[in-house]
PDB file of C-alpha atoms and ligand atoms in Angstrom:
ATOM      1  CA  UNK A  20      54.994  24.815 116.541  1.00 61.00           C
ATOM      2  CA  UNK A  21      57.920  22.794 117.419  1.00 89.00           C
ATOM      3  CA  UNK A  22      57.551  19.097 118.004  1.00 97.00           C
ATOM      4  CA  UNK A  23      58.655  18.413 121.583  1.00 98.00           C
ATOM      5  CA  UNK A  24      59.875  14.914 122.449  1.00 98.00           C
ATOM      6  CA  UNK A  25      60.444  14.127 126.111  1.00 98.00           C
ATOM      7  CA  UNK A  26      62.795  11.186 126.662  1.00 98.00           C
ATOM      8  CA  UNK A  27      64.086   9.394 129.761  1.00 97.00           C
ATOM      9  CA  UNK A  28      67.753  10.264 129.429  1.00 98.00           C
ATOM     10  CA  UNK A  29      70.416  11.945 127.347  1.00 98.00           C
ATOM     11  CA  UNK A  30      71.420   8.493 126.077  1.00 97.00           C
ATOM     12  CA  UNK A  31      67.864   7.865 124.845  1.00 98.00           C
ATOM     13  CA  UNK A  32      67.996  11.221 123.055  1.00 98.00           C
ATOM     14  CA  UNK A  33      71.344  10.224 121.550  1.00 98.00           C
ATOM     15  CA  UNK A  34      69.816   7.034 120.165  1.00 97.00           C
ATOM     16  CA  UNK A  35      66.737   8.792 118.785  1.00 97.00           C
ATOM     17  CA  UNK A  36      68.625  11.602 117.077  1.00 98.00           C
ATOM     18  CA  UNK A  37      71.423   9.359 115.804  1.00 97.00           C
ATOM     19  CA  UNK A  38      68.858   6.978 114.278  1.00 96.00           C
ATOM     20  CA  UNK A  39      67.426   9.896 112.353  1.00 97.00           C
ATOM     21  CA  UNK A  40      70.800  11.242 111.207  1.00 97.00           C
ATOM     22  CA  UNK A  41      72.011   7.777 110.174  1.00 97.00           C
ATOM     23  CA  UNK A  42      68.821   7.296 108.156  1.00 96.00           C
ATOM     24  CA  UNK A  43      69.228  10.684 106.478  1.00 97.00           C
ATOM     25  CA  UNK A  44      72.879  10.106 105.536  1.00 97.00           C
ATOM     26  CA  UNK A  45      71.962   6.735 104.042  1.00 96.00           C
ATOM     27  CA  UNK A  46      69.313   8.439 101.888  1.00 97.00           C
ATOM     28  CA  UNK A  47      71.587  11.386 101.022  1.00 98.00           C
ATOM     29  CA  UNK A  48      75.296  10.568 101.540  1.00 98.00           C
ATOM     30  CA  UNK A  49      76.242  14.224 100.938  1.00 98.00           C
ATOM     31  CA  UNK A  50      74.021  15.399 103.797  1.00 98.00           C
ATOM     32  CA  UNK A  51      74.995  18.818 105.202  1.00 98.00           C
ATOM     33  CA  UNK A  52      74.926  18.470 108.969  1.00 98.00           C
ATOM     34  CA  UNK A  53      75.023  21.521 111.225  1.00 98.00           C
ATOM     35  CA  UNK A  54      76.907  20.580 114.372  1.00 98.00           C
ATOM     36  CA  UNK A  55      77.012  22.069 117.840  1.00 98.00           C
ATOM     37  CA  UNK A  56      79.657  21.883 120.536  1.00 96.00           C
ATOM     38  CA  UNK A  57      79.291  21.814 124.314  1.00 92.00           C
ATOM     39  CA  UNK A  58      78.282  18.763 126.334  1.00 93.00           C
ATOM     40  CA  UNK A  59      74.736  18.458 124.965  1.00 97.00           C
ATOM     41  CA  UNK A  60      75.357  16.838 121.551  1.00 97.00           C
ATOM     42  CA  UNK A  61      77.978  14.410 122.885  1.00 97.00           C
ATOM     43  CA  UNK A  62      75.484  11.494 123.350  1.00 98.00           C
ATOM     44  CA  UNK A  63      74.431  11.958 119.703  1.00 98.00           C
ATOM     45  CA  UNK A  64      78.028  11.859 118.462  1.00 97.00           C
ATOM     46  CA  UNK A  65      78.795   8.790 120.616  1.00 96.00           C
ATOM     47  CA  UNK A  66      75.751   6.957 119.253  1.00 97.00           C
ATOM     48  CA  UNK A  67      76.686   7.954 115.696  1.00 97.00           C
ATOM     49  CA  UNK A  68      80.238   6.669 116.199  1.00 96.00           C
ATOM     50  CA  UNK A  69      78.783   3.277 117.118  1.00 95.00           C
ATOM     51  CA  UNK A  70      76.682   3.331 113.964  1.00 92.00           C
ATOM     52  CA  UNK A  71      79.728   4.273 111.916  1.00 88.00           C
ATOM     53  CA  UNK A  72      81.480   1.219 113.371  1.00 87.00           C
ATOM     54  CA  UNK A  73      78.509  -0.826 112.117  1.00 89.00           C
ATOM     55  CA  UNK A  74      78.897   0.522 108.587  1.00 92.00           C
ATOM     56  CA  UNK A  75      77.072   3.876 108.312  1.00 94.00           C
ATOM     57  CA  UNK A  76      79.261   6.005 106.054  1.00 97.00           C
ATOM     58  CA  UNK A  77      79.818   9.705 106.803  1.00 97.00           C
ATOM     59  CA  UNK A  78      82.779  10.165 104.473  1.00 97.00           C
ATOM     60  CA  UNK A  79      80.781  12.076 101.852  1.00 98.00           C
ATOM     61  CA  UNK A  80      78.744  14.164 104.298  1.00 98.00           C
ATOM     62  CA  UNK A  81      79.537  17.794 105.098  1.00 98.00           C
ATOM     63  CA  UNK A  82      79.583  19.433 108.526  1.00 98.00           C
ATOM     64  CA  UNK A  83      79.321  23.070 109.550  1.00 98.00           C
ATOM     65  CA  UNK A  84      79.949  24.102 113.145  1.00 98.00           C
ATOM     66  CA  UNK A  85      77.882  26.865 114.679  1.00 98.00           C
ATOM     67  CA  UNK A  86      80.619  28.874 116.291  1.00 98.00           C
ATOM     68  CA  UNK A  87      84.220  29.322 117.422  1.00 98.00           C
ATOM     69  CA  UNK A  88      86.164  31.304 119.994  1.00 98.00           C
ATOM     70  CA  UNK A  89      88.256  34.209 118.756  1.00 98.00           C
ATOM     71  CA  UNK A  90      91.970  34.266 119.394  1.00 97.00           C
ATOM     72  CA  UNK A  91      92.766  30.846 120.842  1.00 97.00           C
ATOM     73  CA  UNK A  92      96.153  29.574 119.699  1.00 95.00           C
ATOM     74  CA  UNK A  93      96.055  27.125 116.738  1.00 93.00           C
ATOM     75  CA  UNK A  94      95.370  23.601 118.001  1.00 93.00           C
ATOM     76  CA  UNK A  95      94.116  24.725 121.438  1.00 97.00           C
ATOM     77  CA  UNK A  96      92.226  21.672 122.773  1.00 97.00           C
ATOM     78  CA  UNK A  97      89.151  23.758 123.661  1.00 97.00           C
ATOM     79  CA  UNK A  98      88.924  25.549 120.331  1.00 98.00           C
ATOM     80  CA  UNK A  99      85.750  24.340 118.677  1.00 97.00           C
ATOM     81  CA  UNK A 100      87.850  23.249 115.701  1.00 98.00           C
ATOM     82  CA  UNK A 101      89.679  20.837 118.025  1.00 97.00           C
ATOM     83  CA  UNK A 102      86.479  19.759 119.797  1.00 97.00           C
ATOM     84  CA  UNK A 103      84.703  19.003 116.496  1.00 97.00           C
ATOM     85  CA  UNK A 104      87.761  17.119 115.271  1.00 97.00           C
ATOM     86  CA  UNK A 105      87.859  14.995 118.455  1.00 96.00           C
ATOM     87  CA  UNK A 106      84.121  14.407 118.915  1.00 96.00           C
ATOM     88  CA  UNK A 107      82.924  14.208 115.329  1.00 96.00           C
ATOM     89  CA  UNK A 108      85.408  14.218 112.446  1.00 97.00           C
ATOM     90  CA  UNK A 109      87.632  11.402 113.681  1.00 97.00           C
ATOM     91  CA  UNK A 110      85.170   9.065 115.420  1.00 96.00           C
ATOM     92  CA  UNK A 111      82.542   9.324 112.674  1.00 96.00           C
ATOM     93  CA  UNK A 112      84.998   9.215 109.781  1.00 96.00           C
ATOM     94  CA  UNK A 113      84.066  12.550 108.232  1.00 97.00           C
ATOM     95  CA  UNK A 114      86.415  13.768 105.501  1.00 98.00           C
ATOM     96  CA  UNK A 115      88.276  16.625 107.299  1.00 98.00           C
ATOM     97  CA  UNK A 116      88.152  18.736 104.132  1.00 98.00           C
ATOM     98  CA  UNK A 117      84.330  18.625 104.364  1.00 98.00           C
ATOM     99  CA  UNK A 118      84.193  19.811 107.981  1.00 98.00           C
ATOM    100  CA  UNK A 119      83.902  23.562 108.415  1.00 98.00           C
ATOM    101  CA  UNK A 120      84.380  25.624 111.565  1.00 98.00           C
ATOM    102  CA  UNK A 121      84.367  29.446 111.568  1.00 98.00           C
ATOM    103  CA  UNK A 122      87.896  30.846 111.452  1.00 98.00           C
ATOM    104  CA  UNK A 123      88.580  32.375 114.870  1.00 98.00           C
ATOM    105  CA  UNK A 124      92.065  33.678 114.117  1.00 98.00           C
ATOM    106  CA  UNK A 125      92.466  37.354 114.953  1.00 97.00           C
ATOM    107  CA  UNK A 126      94.181  38.034 111.652  1.00 97.00           C
ATOM    108  CA  UNK A 127      91.421  38.449 109.071  1.00 96.00           C
ATOM    109  CA  UNK A 128      88.664  38.351 111.689  1.00 98.00           C
ATOM    110  CA  UNK A 129      86.888  41.266 109.948  1.00 97.00           C
ATOM    111  CA  UNK A 130      85.953  38.999 107.038  1.00 98.00           C
ATOM    112  CA  UNK A 131      85.555  35.681 108.812  1.00 98.00           C
ATOM    113  CA  UNK A 132      81.748  35.974 108.958  1.00 98.00           C
ATOM    114  CA  UNK A 133      81.386  36.713 105.246  1.00 98.00           C
ATOM    115  CA  UNK A 134      83.717  33.858 104.353  1.00 98.00           C
ATOM    116  CA  UNK A 135      81.706  31.410 106.444  1.00 98.00           C
ATOM    117  CA  UNK A 136      78.405  32.564 104.985  1.00 98.00           C
ATOM    118  CA  UNK A 137      79.840  32.091 101.481  1.00 98.00           C
ATOM    119  CA  UNK A 138      80.935  28.530 102.341  1.00 98.00           C
ATOM    120  CA  UNK A 139      77.486  27.751 103.759  1.00 98.00           C
ATOM    121  CA  UNK A 140      75.767  29.062 100.643  1.00 98.00           C
ATOM    122  CA  UNK A 141      78.155  27.142  98.365  1.00 97.00           C
ATOM    123  CA  UNK A 142      77.310  23.916 100.199  1.00 97.00           C
ATOM    124  CA  UNK A 143      73.642  24.311  99.336  1.00 98.00           C
ATOM    125  CA  UNK A 144      72.727  25.008 102.964  1.00 98.00           C
ATOM    126  CA  UNK A 145      72.391  22.962 106.134  1.00 98.00           C
ATOM    127  CA  UNK A 146      69.937  20.057 105.941  1.00 98.00           C
ATOM    128  CA  UNK A 147      69.812  19.292 109.642  1.00 98.00           C
ATOM    129  CA  UNK A 148      71.066  21.623 112.366  1.00 98.00           C
ATOM    130  CA  UNK A 149      71.792  20.308 115.851  1.00 98.00           C
ATOM    131  CA  UNK A 150      71.465  22.928 118.570  1.00 98.00           C
ATOM    132  CA  UNK A 151      72.127  23.127 122.282  1.00 98.00           C
ATOM    133  CA  UNK A 152      71.014  26.030 124.425  1.00 97.00           C
ATOM    134  CA  UNK A 153      72.988  28.107 126.903  1.00 93.00           C
ATOM    135  CA  UNK A 154      71.657  29.206 130.268  1.00 88.00           C
ATOM    136  CA  UNK A 155      71.322  32.739 128.837  1.00 88.00           C
ATOM    137  CA  UNK A 156      69.032  31.277 126.168  1.00 95.00           C
ATOM    138  CA  UNK A 157      71.736  31.504 123.503  1.00 94.00           C
ATOM    139  CA  UNK A 158      71.897  29.206 120.502  1.00 97.00           C
ATOM    140  CA  UNK A 159      75.268  29.096 118.792  1.00 97.00           C
ATOM    141  CA  UNK A 160      76.832  32.007 120.636  1.00 97.00           C
ATOM    142  CA  UNK A 161      73.956  34.394 119.880  1.00 97.00           C
ATOM    143  CA  UNK A 162      73.677  36.112 123.213  1.00 96.00           C
ATOM    144  CA  UNK A 163      70.561  38.042 124.318  1.00 96.00           C
ATOM    145  CA  UNK A 164      69.926  40.976 122.003  1.00 97.00           C
ATOM    146  CA  UNK A 165      71.073  39.149 118.861  1.00 97.00           C
ATOM    147  CA  UNK A 166      69.085  40.122 115.798  1.00 98.00           C
ATOM    148  CA  UNK A 167      66.809  37.496 114.303  1.00 98.00           C
ATOM    149  CA  UNK A 168      68.169  38.578 110.920  1.00 98.00           C
ATOM    150  CA  UNK A 169      71.845  38.223 111.884  1.00 98.00           C
ATOM    151  CA  UNK A 170      74.410  36.266 109.867  1.00 98.00           C
ATOM    152  CA  UNK A 171      77.792  34.865 110.929  1.00 98.00           C
ATOM    153  CA  UNK A 172      79.738  37.554 112.774  1.00 98.00           C
ATOM    154  CA  UNK A 173      81.910  38.357 115.773  1.00 98.00           C
ATOM    155  CA  UNK A 174      80.055  38.625 119.089  1.00 97.00           C
ATOM    156  CA  UNK A 175      81.046  39.387 122.668  1.00 97.00           C
ATOM    157  CA  UNK A 176      80.291  36.601 125.149  1.00 97.00           C
ATOM    158  CA  UNK A 177      78.275  37.460 128.240  1.00 95.00           C
ATOM    159  CA  UNK A 178      79.957  37.088 131.599  1.00 96.00           C
ATOM    160  CA  UNK A 179      77.451  34.312 132.355  1.00 94.00           C
ATOM    161  CA  UNK A 180      78.479  32.291 129.275  1.00 93.00           C
ATOM    162  CA  UNK A 181      82.166  32.789 130.048  1.00 97.00           C
ATOM    163  CA  UNK A 182      81.550  31.540 133.601  1.00 96.00           C
ATOM    164  CA  UNK A 183      79.527  28.555 132.278  1.00 92.00           C
ATOM    165  CA  UNK A 184      82.305  27.621 129.857  1.00 94.00           C
ATOM    166  CA  UNK A 185      85.171  28.185 132.321  1.00 96.00           C
ATOM    167  CA  UNK A 186      84.856  24.482 133.228  1.00 94.00           C
ATOM    168  CA  UNK A 187      86.531  23.637 129.924  1.00 95.00           C
ATOM    169  CA  UNK A 188      89.478  25.947 130.624  1.00 96.00           C
ATOM    170  CA  UNK A 189      92.042  26.265 133.433  1.00 94.00           C
ATOM    171  CA  UNK A 190      90.421  29.456 134.740  1.00 96.00           C
ATOM    172  CA  UNK A 191      87.836  32.100 133.845  1.00 97.00           C
ATOM    173  CA  UNK A 192      90.604  34.390 132.569  1.00 97.00           C
ATOM    174  CA  UNK A 193      91.486  31.871 129.885  1.00 97.00           C
ATOM    175  CA  UNK A 194      87.974  31.930 128.374  1.00 98.00           C
ATOM    176  CA  UNK A 195      87.997  34.196 125.319  1.00 98.00           C
ATOM    177  CA  UNK A 196      85.810  37.307 125.404  1.00 98.00           C
ATOM    178  CA  UNK A 197      84.910  37.194 121.725  1.00 98.00           C
ATOM    179  CA  UNK A 198      83.543  34.515 119.435  1.00 98.00           C
ATOM    180  CA  UNK A 199      82.400  34.070 115.843  1.00 98.00           C
ATOM    181  CA  UNK A 200      78.936  32.582 115.553  1.00 98.00           C
ATOM    182  CA  UNK A 201      76.400  31.806 112.882  1.00 98.00           C
ATOM    183  CA  UNK A 202      73.648  34.376 113.265  1.00 98.00           C
ATOM    184  CA  UNK A 203      70.040  33.612 114.120  1.00 98.00           C
ATOM    185  CA  UNK A 204      69.222  34.381 110.482  1.00 98.00           C
ATOM    186  CA  UNK A 205      71.853  31.832 109.408  1.00 98.00           C
ATOM    187  CA  UNK A 206      70.485  29.172 111.764  1.00 98.00           C
ATOM    188  CA  UNK A 207      66.906  29.782 110.625  1.00 98.00           C
ATOM    189  CA  UNK A 208      67.944  28.988 107.025  1.00 98.00           C
ATOM    190  CA  UNK A 209      68.712  25.352 107.930  1.00 98.00           C
ATOM    191  CA  UNK A 210      65.992  23.008 106.680  1.00 98.00           C
ATOM    192  CA  UNK A 211      65.420  21.223 109.974  1.00 98.00           C
ATOM    193  CA  UNK A 212      66.378  22.384 113.480  1.00 98.00           C
ATOM    194  CA  UNK A 213      66.904  19.921 116.314  1.00 98.00           C
ATOM    195  CA  UNK A 214      67.286  21.531 119.713  1.00 98.00           C
ATOM    196  CA  UNK A 215      68.522  19.282 122.505  1.00 98.00           C
ATOM    197  CA  UNK A 216      68.707  19.983 126.238  1.00 98.00           C
ATOM    198  CA  UNK A 217      69.289  17.878 129.316  1.00 98.00           C
ATOM    199  CA  UNK A 218      69.133  18.583 133.037  1.00 98.00           C
ATOM    200  CA  UNK A 219      67.355  20.938 135.377  1.00 97.00           C
ATOM    201  CA  UNK A 220      69.818  23.734 134.572  1.00 96.00           C
ATOM    202  CA  UNK A 221      68.280  24.022 131.095  1.00 97.00           C
ATOM    203  CA  UNK A 222      64.607  23.909 132.142  1.00 98.00           C
ATOM    204  CA  UNK A 223      64.137  27.679 132.250  1.00 98.00           C
ATOM    205  CA  UNK A 224      65.837  28.346 128.921  1.00 97.00           C
ATOM    206  CA  UNK A 225      63.867  25.532 127.233  1.00 98.00           C
ATOM    207  CA  UNK A 226      60.509  26.753 128.559  1.00 98.00           C
ATOM    208  CA  UNK A 227      61.329  30.272 127.386  1.00 98.00           C
ATOM    209  CA  UNK A 228      62.580  29.149 123.967  1.00 98.00           C
ATOM    210  CA  UNK A 229      59.654  26.808 123.256  1.00 98.00           C
ATOM    211  CA  UNK A 230      56.736  28.542 124.968  1.00 98.00           C
ATOM    212  CA  UNK A 231      57.835  32.062 125.841  1.00 97.00           C
ATOM    213  CA  UNK A 232      57.425  35.164 123.730  1.00 98.00           C
ATOM    214  CA  UNK A 233      59.531  35.373 120.574  1.00 98.00           C
ATOM    215  CA  UNK A 234      62.135  37.899 121.605  1.00 98.00           C
ATOM    216  CA  UNK A 235      65.731  38.789 120.864  1.00 97.00           C
ATOM    217  CA  UNK A 236      66.205  38.832 124.641  1.00 97.00           C
ATOM    218  CA  UNK A 237      65.914  35.029 124.520  1.00 98.00           C
ATOM    219  CA  UNK A 238      67.630  34.088 121.252  1.00 98.00           C
ATOM    220  CA  UNK A 239      66.521  30.434 121.437  1.00 98.00           C
ATOM    221  CA  UNK A 240      62.928  31.630 120.973  1.00 98.00           C
ATOM    222  CA  UNK A 241      63.868  32.214 117.311  1.00 98.00           C
ATOM    223  CA  UNK A 242      63.073  28.511 116.778  1.00 98.00           C
ATOM    224  CA  UNK A 243      59.381  29.436 116.975  1.00 98.00           C
ATOM    225  CA  UNK A 244      59.784  31.171 113.597  1.00 98.00           C
ATOM    226  CA  UNK A 245      60.952  27.982 111.858  1.00 98.00           C
ATOM    227  CA  UNK A 246      58.575  25.555 110.152  1.00 97.00           C
ATOM    228  CA  UNK A 247      60.430  22.343 111.038  1.00 98.00           C
ATOM    229  CA  UNK A 248      61.770  22.121 114.582  1.00 98.00           C
ATOM    230  CA  UNK A 249      62.249  19.088 116.816  1.00 98.00           C
ATOM    231  CA  UNK A 250      63.022  19.676 120.491  1.00 98.00           C
ATOM    232  CA  UNK A 251      64.415  16.655 122.342  1.00 98.00           C
ATOM    233  CA  UNK A 252      64.623  17.033 126.116  1.00 98.00           C
ATOM    234  CA  UNK A 253      64.900  14.833 129.170  1.00 98.00           C
ATOM    235  CA  UNK A 254      62.377  15.030 132.019  1.00 98.00           C
ATOM    236  CA  UNK A 255      64.457  17.532 133.980  1.00 98.00           C
ATOM    237  CA  UNK A 256      64.895  19.931 131.059  1.00 98.00           C
ATOM    238  CA  UNK A 257      61.160  19.546 130.293  1.00 98.00           C
ATOM    239  CA  UNK A 258      60.120  20.249 133.890  1.00 98.00           C
ATOM    240  CA  UNK A 259      59.057  23.868 133.310  1.00 98.00           C
ATOM    241  CA  UNK A 260      57.126  23.317 130.087  1.00 98.00           C
ATOM    242  CA  UNK A 261      53.471  24.270 130.560  1.00 98.00           C
ATOM    243  CA  UNK A 262      52.149  22.037 127.813  1.00 98.00           C
ATOM    244  CA  UNK A 263      54.178  18.909 128.515  1.00 97.00           C
ATOM    245  CA  UNK A 264      51.013  16.794 128.871  1.00 97.00           C
ATOM    246  CA  UNK A 265      50.031  17.781 125.369  1.00 97.00           C
ATOM    247  CA  UNK A 266      53.537  17.022 123.983  1.00 97.00           C
ATOM    248  CA  UNK A 267      53.379  13.527 125.512  1.00 97.00           C
ATOM    249  CA  UNK A 268      49.854  13.009 124.169  1.00 97.00           C
ATOM    250  CA  UNK A 269      50.922  14.089 120.696  1.00 96.00           C
ATOM    251  CA  UNK A 270      53.884  11.683 120.788  1.00 96.00           C
ATOM    252  CA  UNK A 271      51.716   8.805 121.994  1.00 95.00           C
ATOM    253  CA  UNK A 272      49.333   9.428 119.077  1.00 96.00           C
ATOM    254  CA  UNK A 273      51.859  10.306 116.424  1.00 95.00           C
ATOM    255  CA  UNK A 274      51.118   8.907 112.973  1.00 93.00           C
ATOM    256  CA  UNK A 275      53.923   6.478 112.100  1.00 90.00           C
ATOM    257  CA  UNK A 276      54.460   7.952 108.635  1.00 92.00           C
ATOM    258  CA  UNK A 277      55.430  11.357 110.037  1.00 90.00           C
ATOM    259  CA  UNK A 278      58.951  10.547 111.182  1.00 89.00           C
ATOM    260  CA  UNK A 279      60.962  13.380 112.704  1.00 93.00           C
TER     261      UNK A 279
HETATM  262  C1  GLP B 310      78.112  26.814 124.314  1.00 72.08           C
HETATM  263  C2  GLP B 310      77.982  26.707 122.770  1.00 72.08           C
HETATM  264  C3  GLP B 310      76.579  26.416 122.364  1.00 72.08           C
HETATM  265  C4  GLP B 310      76.034  25.356 123.298  1.00 72.08           C
HETATM  266  C5  GLP B 310      75.852  25.929 124.676  1.00 72.08           C
HETATM  267  C6  GLP B 310      75.435  24.913 125.727  1.00 72.08           C
HETATM  268  O1  GLP B 310      78.542  28.028 124.771  1.00 72.08           O
HETATM  269  N1  GLP B 310      78.471  27.814 122.033  1.00 72.08           N
HETATM  270  O2  GLP B 310      76.537  26.004 121.013  1.00 72.08           O
HETATM  271  O3  GLP B 310      74.796  24.912 122.842  1.00 72.08           O
HETATM  272  O4  GLP B 310      76.949  26.666 125.090  1.00 72.08           O
HETATM  273  O5  GLP B 310      76.501  24.160 126.194  1.00 72.08           O
HETATM  274  P1  GLP B 310      76.338  22.765 126.893  1.00 72.08           P
HETATM  275  O6  GLP B 310      75.778  21.849 125.859  1.00 72.08           O
HETATM  276  O7  GLP B 310      77.703  22.337 127.312  1.00 72.08           O
HETATM  277  O8  GLP B 310      75.418  22.966 128.021  1.00 72.08           O
END
C-alpha cells in the first residue's frame, strides 16, 4: 500500500519532499530524479532552489521528464523542455546535458519513444519519480486506457486534458493533440514513486488512484502495483479518501527510522 501523507498546504508538501530529495542527492550526488511538469511540483522545485542557494549541489544529478507535447516549435515557452529548463535546470543548477525530456519534434517521432527508453536504461533507471495527477486520472500523459505494461510512446490527449492545459496557452486550439509520454510500465520501473496533489479538483482522482480498483481506466491506480509509493496531499485533495483517519494515525505513529 502506498504511504499517504496529508499536509496542511502545498508549501508544506514542498518542504517535506524537498527535504527528502536534498538528503538523497547528498547521499548519492548522481541521483536520477524523475520530474513532472504542471503546477503541482512547483512548490517542490521552489523549495529545492532555496536549498541549492544554501549549498545543496545538483550539478551531478540526472533528470528525466515524464512527457512532452508533440509538434510545438523549438523553444516554445510551454514545451515541457522549456518548462523544465525554467523551473528546474536553471534554478537548481542541474547540468543541462544531464536533463532529459522526450523529443517531441515531428521529424523522427516514430522512434522518439525507443530513444527515450534507451536513455533511461543507460542511466541506470530513475531513483525517485515525482508525479502529479490529471483530472482524468492520468500520470505523465497516460490517458485512460493506457496499458500498465506501456513504455514511452506517442499518445493522443483527451479533450478534457487539452481543456485543462489550455490555461498555459493562448487558446484551446494552440494545445497540441499529441504527446510523448513515459508509459505506465516505464513509470513503475522507478525505484520510488512520489505522487503529489493539491486542491479539491484532485480529490476524486486521488481517491480513485489510491483506493479505487486497479484499472487502466484510471491510470494513476497503477501506483497500487508498486512496492514503494509515497502520496503527499493537502486536506482538500485528501477529502475523498475513505481511510484518511488511518493514514493520519499511521503518520502519528510512524517509526522514526522509516523515513520516506
Ligand atoms: C499535465 C502533465 C502531468 C501533470 C498533470 C497535472 O497534463 N502531463 O504530468 O501531472 O497534467 O497538472 P497540474 O499539476 O498542473 O494539475
